[in-house]
Structure formats: structure tokens, C-alpha cells
Amino acid sequence: MRRILIVALLIHCSSVMQAQQTRLQQTNFKPAQVWLANNGHPINAHGGGVLFHNNKYYWYGEHKIEGKSEAQFADGGIHCYSSTDLINWKDEGLVLSVDYKNPASDIAYGCILERPKVVFNEKNKQFVAYFKLYLAGAGYVTSNVGVAIADKPTGPFIFHHKFHGADSPNGSGDFSMFKDDDGSLYHLTIRKPDKAFVIGKLDSNYYYPEGAYTVCKGIESHTEAPAVIKREGIYHMLGSGSTGWKPNIARYYTAKSILGEWTNQGHPCVGYNTVNSLGVDKNFGSQSSFIVPIHGIKDSFIAMFDIWQPENPITGRYIWLPIDFVEDKMSITWRDSWNLNMFKKTIREK
């Protein structure tokens, strides 16, 4: 009888877990609404980017600490989530933590660790993470690019080194990484302190800048939060102005070469955020962070934005919207709810 009761209890627990998992399955993107991972907790991956590897997507972002404001050093490291459909995400945990034990560490608690991006280096078979790094207690004058490496996309990532970048003693501000078709990796960033936008190529290990950075003609100064894709030989860059934590209108540029010259295409967004009633003049209340290519569906991309909440960063939400191309230019229209079928429909219509 006892054995029967134990088996019945196990079956019941399994049924409850399956029911909970089914309940958490999501079918649509719902921009600016709370987005739950498979464990029922809100996704904690701010200012991040997405890597596609071996038929799976990995979303890396800033891990914000509960109960801390940005002024109280809310950055705890890099959090990772995995998915096969870009909507339902498995929590893979903290893959790089700030160092709580060694105050002399470059990533000691109290550092500012922002905008992580991860790329895969085929030469070394390494996953390389990059993040904006202000050392603990050093203020905001000098910014570094932190570099960490791992053998697996889910880590653990080990801090490797830092560099200033941007050919400036004060380093780079908000940046992104772009891996071109030939495997070359580029560091795109706003330079401190003059706020010029510059691009530098990294070495074959993806560890350090290979040479001098290029000041990009056509890109306005004070352009930050860059996100780049390449479509039909044209580079498209989404970015923002520089207004601290407050949102501003999006910026959009195109070029035939990654180093420019770039052409200002105005702003690409249409509509308004029905959650907070903010329109394109405030970029739906958000700032760009990354553009995700959808594998298996040609010419399909998702624009990622973050709604920042500096007083309570862990509550910041995400806006993911599909990118349409109208006469070969990006257009990003607000949608309360959508799914990937819209891309398949668009391709059929073409």
C-alpha cells in the first residue's frame, strides 16, 4: 500500500509539473508586458543580445539584483536563457557573476557591467562575451570593454581581460559587436569623451582591437546603443541619442561598407506603445539593444529594445518587434501581440 501511495504521489507531482509547464508555454510576443521564463520568474536579461548556435538561441543580458537601484550597483553579472522558438525561454542561470569576494578584481561587486554581447569564435572554439565595464569605485570617467570566455554557450564564462578600445584614454561607451560574413568581428561604439561614433576590427582571437578605430562619417555624434545587421550587402544600424536613462527618438543608418560612409535614414519606428502610451518620439519608452536574425526564415529580423527602470532595474521590461523592409529600408511598427507566422506570411505574399 505504501509503495502504491508513493507511486501515486509521484504521478501527481509529475502531472502538476507538466500542467505548470504547459501553462507557461507562450505563443505570442507581447511587447512591454511581463515576460516569464520557463520557471515562472520574469526574464532578467537587460540590455542584452542573442546568439544562435547549434539550432538554439541564447539570450544574454544584464542580471539585475533584487532591491537595488542603478545608483546602488544593481549589476550582478550576465544571465543566460535558451530557446528554440524565441518566445519560450529556459533559465540557464547566471553565467558570469560579479566577484563578491575579491575587491581587487576587475569585476568586483560595485562595478558597472552593462550591455553584454556573446559571439562564437570558430578558430578557438570559444564563446566570447563582451560588456561595458566601469571598475568599482572608479566612477564613470573611464570605460572599459570586459572580455570573458567559455567553452559552452551556457558557460560558465571566465573573466579574461579588459581593454579601453575606441583609441581613447577614456574608452568606449555604449557599444555592440558585429560579426561579418567572413568571420571578422567589429566593435561599434560611442567614443569617450568626444562622443564620436567609431568602429574597430578585433584580432582573429576576438580578444583585442587589431588596429586603429575609424570615425564613421554620416553617423551623428552622441549616437549610442547600436545594433547592426547585414541584408543583401547593405549594413543597417539602429541606435539612439544620448539622454541617460530617459528614452529618445531612434536613429537609423545604412552603409555599403561596415566602416561607412553611413547614410542617415531618419527614424524607423511607427505607432505607439499601448502599455505606456509613448510614441516614436520616445521610441515607445525604450532604447535599442540588439537585432535578432531569425534562422530558417530569409530576411526576417526582430528589433530588441529595453525599457529602463533605474530606480528598480530588475522590473525593466522588453520590447521585441518585427522588422519590415519597405523599399529596402527598415520599418518597425508597434504591435500589442504578434508571432513568427507573420514573417512566413510576408514571404508567401512576396
mmCIF file of C-alpha atoms in Angstrom, residues 267-274 277-284 321 331-335:
data_model
loop_
_atom_site.group_PDB
_atom_site.id
_atom_site.type_symbol
_atom_site.label_atom_id
_atom_site.label_comp_id
_atom_site.label_asym_id
_atom_site.label_seq_id
_atom_site.Cartn_x
_atom_site.Cartn_y
_atom_site.Cartn_z
ATOM 1 C CA HIS A 267 13.842 57.042 -37.558
ATOM 2 C CA PRO A 268 12.286 53.673 -38.458
ATOM 3 C CA CYS A 269 9.547 53.321 -35.825
ATOM 4 C CA VAL A 270 5.779 53.644 -36.321
ATOM 5 C CA GLY A 271 2.883 53.772 -33.816
ATOM 6 C CA TYR A 272 2.830 53.982 -30.037
ATOM 7 C CA ASN A 273 3.217 51.734 -27.027
ATOM 8 C CA THR A 274 -0.285 50.961 -25.744
ATOM 9 C CA SER A 277 1.161 55.460 -24.324
ATOM 10 C CA LEU A 278 4.589 56.600 -25.546
ATOM 11 C CA GLY A 279 5.154 57.027 -29.277
ATOM 12 C CA VAL A 280 8.078 57.216 -31.654
ATOM 13 C CA ASP A 281 9.378 60.494 -30.223
ATOM 14 C CA LYS A 282 10.321 58.466 -27.126
ATOM 15 C CA ASN A 283 10.882 55.228 -29.059
ATOM 16 C CA PHE A 284 7.987 53.522 -27.235
ATOM 17 C CA LEU A 321 9.102 43.901 -32.586
ATOM 18 C CA SER A 331 10.280 49.864 -40.595
ATOM 19 C CA ILE A 332 9.374 48.864 -37.025
ATOM 20 C CA THR A 333 5.670 49.080 -36.221
ATOM 21 C CA TRP A 334 4.204 48.735 -32.741
ATOM 22 C CA ARG A 335 2.163 45.563 -32.206
#
